[in-house]
Amino acid sequence: MVEEEYIRLIFGLKMKQIRTEKDLSLFGLSKKTGLSKSYLNEIEKGKKYPKRDKILQIADALETSYDHLVSLKLDKNLAPIGEILQSRLLKEIPLDLFGIRESDLIDIIAEAPVKVNAFISTLIEIAKHYNLSRESFFLAALRSYQEAQNNYFDDLEKKVELFAKAYNINLDEKINPEELEDILREEYGYSFNNEALSQYTELTNLRSVFVPETKTLLLSQSVDESQKTFIYSKEIAYNYLGIQDRLYTFSWIKFDSFDQVLNNFFASYFAGALIIPRKRLAAQLKGFLYQEDWQPELLQEMMASFTGSPETFYQRLTNILPKDFNMRNIFFLRFSHNPATDDFRLEKELHLTNLQEPHANENNEHYCRRWVGLRTLKQIAASKTKAAFGAQISQYVNTDNEYLVLSSSMEDPFRAGKYRSIALGILHNKDLVNKVPFLKKDPITRMLVGVTCEGCAIEDCSVRAAVPTRLQKKAQNRRTEEVVNELTARFSKPQ
């Protein structure tokens, strides 16, 4: 059923459209109907819905029928707005997370429906062009929410500490998955099955499935200790935080609502904060960042002291570096690599403060092979090693931006023959150099990089995967413009 407020808005949109088509002002409509101008204005803004007798007066004044005016059908000029309103999209967009009231958007739509319609139509066309799914939209909204909060959530940090205190978990030591399993079993009535998933080849990409009816957690036999710890921590989060609307598979198959997306994130954040407690991580990061000499092995040892999952560790850095070290210009990337096709895919990204380079490209272009994450991926695929760490200062061609990039690459534990890399980039500027002593000695290799080969101006690149077609097109357009200007100037003079 269409909500009452949307019925009011659609009525108001139609009434305003018909009135403006007849070049009739609100004052003029007021005179013809005997209804006050302010009352008619509130109707057009969707704030009031007139009774039948008043609708008849308005329809008569606008020389249209009662049925046409009350119909929820909009003509083609306003149809996209009607689709948006009746689809409940405004209800699914997490407006409140960004401090926006739904009524504010409705006021904007009512104030300039034709322009808003053109904007919405444009968004729809873009979404179609890039095959933007509902899940992609939700995930983009989540990333925006994380970025707006600098990816730090103090309430969840405090709840992790309260949980650890209540269940006597020592946050100064590495979390033991058996301890978490006991909590799930004794406190929340869980049972566990490590064999069922392996019986279905279609489920090899899943790490776990939770069956709510029997509180059974089905675990993949291929999960290692760190992955099991994260899964258990996330299940604890769902229960301890009282989350009902949740996902039951890890990794997720589909989202039914944005609430599920958000709750999945909250549970993952809780899990990361439990496995890698803020205070202990911040203390160890100081020991690493404030060294006089570049010692990457300290970073590796620090990671191992918390978890065997580089992704969990690097994700946690995006929480703590902005909060405790005021390093706010950060990006996080996860790439997958298929050596058989030499295909690289950017599967996850997060940008804090600004949209840093690199970021996702939806044009199927070739990401720069000079990035440290992609270089290490190719190295471990070629050498058949299980993992590799790399660091570089990436200088982006045609910009003044530099980033200190740390990256770990490894075999993908759930996709045979494929690899993944995790990269964390921190804006490399005077402020960072002043904070991090070892950067003053410039110990890390600098590399000139692009974003995608198709738009990269680096000449004589030995790892280029495609010609710079976008730059070539721009250059051709510039030459064409120059010739047109010359021709115009030539014929502007009397012959």
CSV table of C-alpha atoms in Angstrom, one decimal, residues 180-450:
chain,number,residue,atom,x,y,z
A,180,LEU,CA,34.6,-17.4,22.1
A,181,GLU,CA,33.1,-20.8,21.1
A,182,ASP,CA,32.4,-21.6,24.7
A,183,ILE,CA,30.6,-18.2,25.1
A,184,LEU,CA,28.5,-18.9,22.1
A,185,ARG,CA,27.7,-22.4,23.3
A,186,GLU,CA,27.0,-21.7,27.0
A,187,GLU,CA,25.6,-18.1,26.8
A,188,TYR,CA,23.7,-18.1,23.5
A,189,GLY,CA,22.8,-21.8,23.0
A,190,TYR,CA,24.9,-22.4,19.8
A,191,SER,CA,25.8,-25.7,18.4
A,192,PHE,CA,28.5,-26.2,15.7
A,193,ASN,CA,28.9,-28.4,12.6
A,194,ASN,CA,32.1,-28.5,10.6
A,195,GLU,CA,31.1,-31.0,8.0
A,196,ALA,CA,27.8,-30.0,6.3
A,197,LEU,CA,29.2,-27.2,4.1
A,198,SER,CA,31.9,-29.4,2.6
A,199,GLN,CA,29.2,-31.7,1.2
A,200,TYR,CA,28.1,-29.0,-1.3
A,201,THR,CA,30.5,-27.8,-4.0
A,202,GLU,CA,28.3,-24.8,-4.5
A,203,LEU,CA,29.1,-23.6,-1.0
A,204,THR,CA,32.9,-23.6,-1.2
A,205,ASN,CA,33.0,-19.8,-1.2
A,206,LEU,CA,31.2,-19.6,2.1
A,207,ARG,CA,33.0,-19.6,5.4
A,208,SER,CA,29.9,-20.1,7.6
A,209,VAL,CA,26.1,-20.4,7.6
A,210,PHE,CA,24.0,-19.7,10.7
A,211,VAL,CA,20.7,-21.6,11.1
A,212,PRO,CA,18.6,-19.5,13.4
A,213,GLU,CA,15.9,-22.1,14.1
A,214,THR,CA,18.3,-24.4,15.8
A,215,LYS,CA,21.1,-21.9,16.5
A,216,THR,CA,23.5,-24.1,14.5
A,217,LEU,CA,26.6,-22.5,13.1
A,218,LEU,CA,27.9,-24.4,10.0
A,219,LEU,CA,31.6,-23.8,9.5
A,220,SER,CA,33.7,-24.5,6.5
A,221,GLN,CA,36.5,-27.0,7.1
A,222,SER,CA,38.9,-24.6,5.3
A,223,VAL,CA,38.7,-21.8,7.8
A,224,ASP,CA,41.9,-21.2,9.7
A,225,GLU,CA,42.1,-20.0,13.3
A,226,SER,CA,42.0,-16.3,12.5
A,227,GLN,CA,39.0,-16.7,10.3
A,228,LYS,CA,37.2,-18.8,12.9
A,229,THR,CA,38.0,-16.1,15.5
A,230,PHE,CA,36.4,-13.5,13.4
A,231,ILE,CA,33.3,-15.5,12.6
A,232,TYR,CA,32.8,-16.3,16.3
A,233,SER,CA,33.4,-12.6,17.2
A,234,LYS,CA,30.8,-11.5,14.7
A,235,GLU,CA,28.2,-14.0,16.0
A,236,ILE,CA,28.8,-12.8,19.5
A,237,ALA,CA,28.3,-9.2,18.2
A,238,TYR,CA,24.9,-10.1,16.7
A,239,ASN,CA,23.8,-11.5,20.1
A,240,TYR,CA,25.5,-9.1,22.4
A,241,LEU,CA,24.3,-6.0,20.5
A,242,GLY,CA,20.7,-7.5,20.2
A,243,ILE,CA,20.7,-7.4,16.4
A,244,GLN,CA,17.7,-9.3,14.9
A,245,ASP,CA,17.7,-8.2,11.2
A,246,ARG,CA,21.0,-9.9,10.1
A,247,LEU,CA,22.7,-11.9,7.5
A,248,TYR,CA,23.1,-15.6,8.0
A,249,THR,CA,25.9,-16.4,5.6
A,250,PHE,CA,29.5,-15.3,5.6
A,251,SER,CA,30.4,-14.0,3.1
A,252,TRP,CA,27.0,-12.5,2.2
A,253,ILE,CA,24.9,-13.7,-0.7
A,254,LYS,CA,22.5,-10.9,-0.9
A,255,PHE,CA,21.0,-8.0,1.2
A,256,ASP,CA,17.3,-7.6,1.6
A,257,SER,CA,17.5,-4.2,3.2
A,258,PHE,CA,19.9,-1.5,4.1
A,259,ASP,CA,19.4,-2.4,7.8
A,260,GLN,CA,21.1,-5.7,7.1
A,261,VAL,CA,24.0,-3.9,5.4
A,262,LEU,CA,24.4,-1.6,8.4
A,263,ASN,CA,24.0,-4.4,11.0
A,264,ASN,CA,26.5,-6.6,9.1
A,265,PHE,CA,29.0,-3.7,9.3
A,266,PHE,CA,28.3,-3.1,13.1
A,267,ALA,CA,28.9,-6.8,13.8
A,268,SER,CA,32.1,-6.8,11.7
A,269,TYR,CA,33.3,-3.6,13.5
A,270,PHE,CA,32.6,-5.2,16.9
A,271,ALA,CA,34.5,-8.3,15.8
A,272,GLY,CA,37.5,-6.3,14.6
A,273,ALA,CA,37.6,-4.2,17.8
A,274,LEU,CA,37.4,-7.4,20.0
A,275,ILE,CA,40.2,-9.2,18.1
A,276,ILE,CA,42.4,-6.0,17.8
A,277,PRO,CA,41.6,-3.9,20.9
A,278,ARG,CA,42.1,-0.2,20.4
A,279,LYS,CA,44.4,0.5,23.4
A,280,ARG,CA,46.8,-2.3,22.7
A,281,LEU,CA,47.0,-1.5,18.9
A,282,ALA,CA,47.5,2.2,19.5
A,283,ALA,CA,50.4,1.4,21.9
A,284,GLN,CA,52.1,-0.9,19.4
A,285,LEU,CA,51.5,1.5,16.5
A,286,LYS,CA,53.4,4.2,18.5
A,287,GLY,CA,56.3,1.8,18.8
A,288,PHE,CA,56.3,1.2,15.0
A,289,LEU,CA,55.6,4.7,13.7
A,290,TYR,CA,57.9,6.6,16.0
A,291,GLN,CA,61.0,4.5,15.2
A,292,GLU,CA,64.0,6.4,13.8
A,293,ASP,CA,64.5,3.7,11.2
A,294,TRP,CA,62.1,1.9,8.8
A,295,GLN,CA,61.5,-1.6,10.2
A,296,PRO,CA,58.7,-3.3,8.3
A,297,GLU,CA,59.3,-6.5,10.2
A,298,LEU,CA,57.8,-4.7,13.3
A,299,LEU,CA,54.6,-4.2,11.4
A,300,GLN,CA,54.5,-7.9,10.4
A,301,GLU,CA,55.1,-8.9,14.0
A,302,MET,CA,52.4,-6.5,15.3
A,303,MET,CA,49.9,-8.0,12.9
A,304,ALA,CA,50.7,-11.5,13.9
A,305,SER,CA,50.3,-10.6,17.6
A,306,PHE,CA,46.6,-9.9,16.9
A,307,THR,CA,45.5,-12.0,13.9
A,308,GLY,CA,46.6,-14.0,10.9
A,309,SER,CA,44.2,-12.0,8.7
A,310,PRO,CA,45.8,-9.0,7.0
A,311,GLU,CA,42.4,-7.8,6.0
A,312,THR,CA,41.1,-7.6,9.6
A,313,PHE,CA,44.3,-5.9,10.6
A,314,TYR,CA,44.4,-3.3,7.8
A,315,GLN,CA,40.7,-2.6,8.3
A,316,ARG,CA,41.3,-2.0,12.0
A,317,LEU,CA,44.1,0.5,11.1
A,318,THR,CA,41.4,2.6,9.3
A,319,ASN,CA,39.6,2.9,12.6
A,320,ILE,CA,42.6,3.8,14.8
A,321,LEU,CA,44.9,5.9,12.6
A,322,PRO,CA,42.4,8.7,12.1
A,323,LYS,CA,41.2,8.6,15.7
A,324,ASP,CA,44.5,8.2,17.7
A,325,PHE,CA,47.1,9.5,15.3
A,326,ASN,CA,45.1,12.2,13.4
A,327,MET,CA,45.9,10.5,10.0
A,328,ARG,CA,42.7,11.2,8.3
A,329,ASN,CA,43.5,11.0,4.6
A,330,ILE,CA,43.5,7.3,4.2
A,331,PHE,CA,42.4,4.7,1.7
A,332,PHE,CA,41.8,1.0,2.0
A,333,LEU,CA,41.7,-1.4,-1.0
A,334,ARG,CA,41.3,-5.1,-1.5
A,335,PHE,CA,42.2,-6.6,-4.9
A,336,SER,CA,41.7,-10.0,-6.2
A,337,HIS,CA,44.0,-11.5,-8.9
A,338,ASN,CA,43.4,-14.4,-11.3
A,339,PRO,CA,46.8,-15.3,-12.8
A,340,ALA,CA,45.1,-17.4,-15.5
A,341,THR,CA,43.5,-14.3,-17.1
A,342,ASP,CA,45.8,-11.7,-15.5
A,343,ASP,CA,42.6,-10.1,-14.3
A,344,PHE,CA,42.7,-7.7,-11.3
A,345,ARG,CA,39.5,-6.7,-9.6
A,346,LEU,CA,39.0,-4.0,-6.9
A,347,GLU,CA,36.6,-5.8,-4.6
A,348,LYS,CA,36.5,-3.4,-1.6
A,349,GLU,CA,37.5,0.2,-1.0
A,350,LEU,CA,37.2,2.9,1.7
A,351,HIS,CA,38.3,6.5,1.5
A,352,LEU,CA,38.5,8.7,4.6
A,353,THR,CA,38.3,12.6,4.3
A,354,ASN,CA,38.6,12.7,0.5
A,355,LEU,CA,38.2,10.4,-2.5
A,356,GLN,CA,41.9,9.5,-2.9
A,357,GLU,CA,43.5,7.9,-5.8
A,358,PRO,CA,43.1,5.1,-6.6
A,359,HIS,CA,39.4,4.4,-6.5
A,360,ALA,CA,37.1,2.0,-8.2
A,361,ASN,CA,36.7,2.3,-12.0
A,362,GLU,CA,33.5,0.9,-13.5
A,363,ASN,CA,34.6,1.2,-17.1
A,364,ASN,CA,36.5,-2.1,-17.2
A,365,GLU,CA,39.8,-0.3,-17.5
A,366,HIS,CA,43.1,-1.8,-16.5
A,367,TYR,CA,44.3,-0.7,-13.0
A,368,CYS,CA,47.9,0.5,-12.8
A,369,ARG,CA,50.3,-2.4,-12.5
A,370,ARG,CA,52.8,-0.1,-10.7
A,371,TRP,CA,50.8,-0.2,-7.5
A,372,VAL,CA,52.5,-2.1,-4.8
A,373,GLY,CA,49.5,-4.3,-4.1
A,374,LEU,CA,49.3,-5.4,-7.7
A,375,ARG,CA,53.1,-5.9,-8.0
A,376,THR,CA,53.2,-8.2,-5.0
A,377,LEU,CA,50.2,-10.1,-6.3
A,378,LYS,CA,52.0,-10.9,-9.5
A,379,GLN,CA,55.1,-11.8,-7.6
A,380,ILE,CA,53.5,-14.4,-5.3
A,381,ALA,CA,51.5,-15.8,-8.2
A,382,ALA,CA,54.7,-16.2,-10.3
A,383,SER,CA,56.8,-17.6,-7.4
A,384,LYS,CA,54.0,-19.7,-5.9
A,385,THR,CA,54.7,-18.3,-2.4
A,386,LYS,CA,51.9,-18.0,0.1
A,387,ALA,CA,52.3,-14.3,1.1
A,388,ALA,CA,54.3,-11.1,0.5
A,389,PHE,CA,54.6,-7.7,2.0
A,390,GLY,CA,55.4,-4.5,0.2
A,391,ALA,CA,55.6,-0.7,0.7
A,392,GLN,CA,56.1,2.2,-1.5
A,393,ILE,CA,55.5,5.9,-1.8
A,394,SER,CA,53.1,6.3,-4.7
A,395,GLN,CA,53.4,9.6,-6.7
A,396,TYR,CA,50.4,10.0,-8.9
A,397,VAL,CA,51.1,11.3,-12.3
A,398,ASN,CA,49.8,14.8,-13.2
A,399,THR,CA,49.0,15.5,-9.5
A,400,ASP,CA,50.8,16.6,-6.4
A,401,ASN,CA,49.5,13.7,-4.4
A,402,GLU,CA,51.7,11.1,-2.7
A,403,TYR,CA,50.7,8.2,-0.5
A,404,LEU,CA,52.6,5.9,1.8
A,405,VAL,CA,51.2,2.6,0.8
A,406,LEU,CA,51.5,-0.6,2.8
A,407,SER,CA,50.3,-3.8,1.2
A,408,SER,CA,50.0,-7.5,2.0
A,409,SER,CA,49.3,-10.1,-0.6
A,410,MET,CA,48.4,-13.8,-0.1
A,411,GLU,CA,46.7,-16.8,-1.5
A,412,ASP,CA,42.9,-16.6,-1.5
A,413,PRO,CA,41.9,-19.4,1.0
A,414,PHE,CA,38.5,-19.9,-0.6
A,415,ARG,CA,39.3,-19.6,-4.3
A,416,ALA,CA,41.8,-22.1,-5.7
A,417,GLY,CA,44.4,-20.6,-7.9
A,418,LYS,CA,43.5,-17.0,-7.1
A,419,TYR,CA,45.2,-14.3,-4.9
A,420,ARG,CA,44.2,-11.2,-3.0
A,421,SER,CA,46.0,-8.1,-1.7
A,422,ILE,CA,45.1,-5.6,1.0
A,423,ALA,CA,46.5,-2.1,0.7
A,424,LEU,CA,46.5,0.8,3.1
A,425,GLY,CA,47.4,4.3,1.8
A,426,ILE,CA,48.2,7.3,4.0
A,427,LEU,CA,48.6,10.8,2.5
A,428,HIS,CA,52.4,11.5,2.4
A,429,ASN,CA,52.9,15.1,3.2
A,430,LYS,CA,54.9,17.3,5.6
A,431,ASP,CA,52.6,16.6,8.4
A,432,LEU,CA,53.1,12.8,8.1
A,433,VAL,CA,56.8,13.1,7.7
A,434,ASN,CA,57.0,15.2,10.9
A,435,LYS,CA,54.9,12.6,12.8
A,436,VAL,CA,56.8,9.5,11.5
A,437,PRO,CA,60.6,9.9,12.1
A,438,PHE,CA,61.8,7.2,9.8
A,439,LEU,CA,60.1,8.9,6.8
A,440,LYS,CA,62.7,11.8,7.2
A,441,LYS,CA,65.3,9.4,6.0
A,442,ASP,CA,63.3,8.6,2.8
A,443,PRO,CA,63.8,4.8,3.2
A,444,ILE,CA,60.9,3.7,1.1
A,445,THR,CA,61.0,3.4,-2.7
A,446,ARG,CA,59.1,6.0,-4.7
A,447,MET,CA,57.1,5.0,-7.7
A,448,LEU,CA,55.3,7.2,-10.2
A,449,VAL,CA,51.9,5.6,-10.7
A,450,GLY,CA,48.7,6.2,-12.6
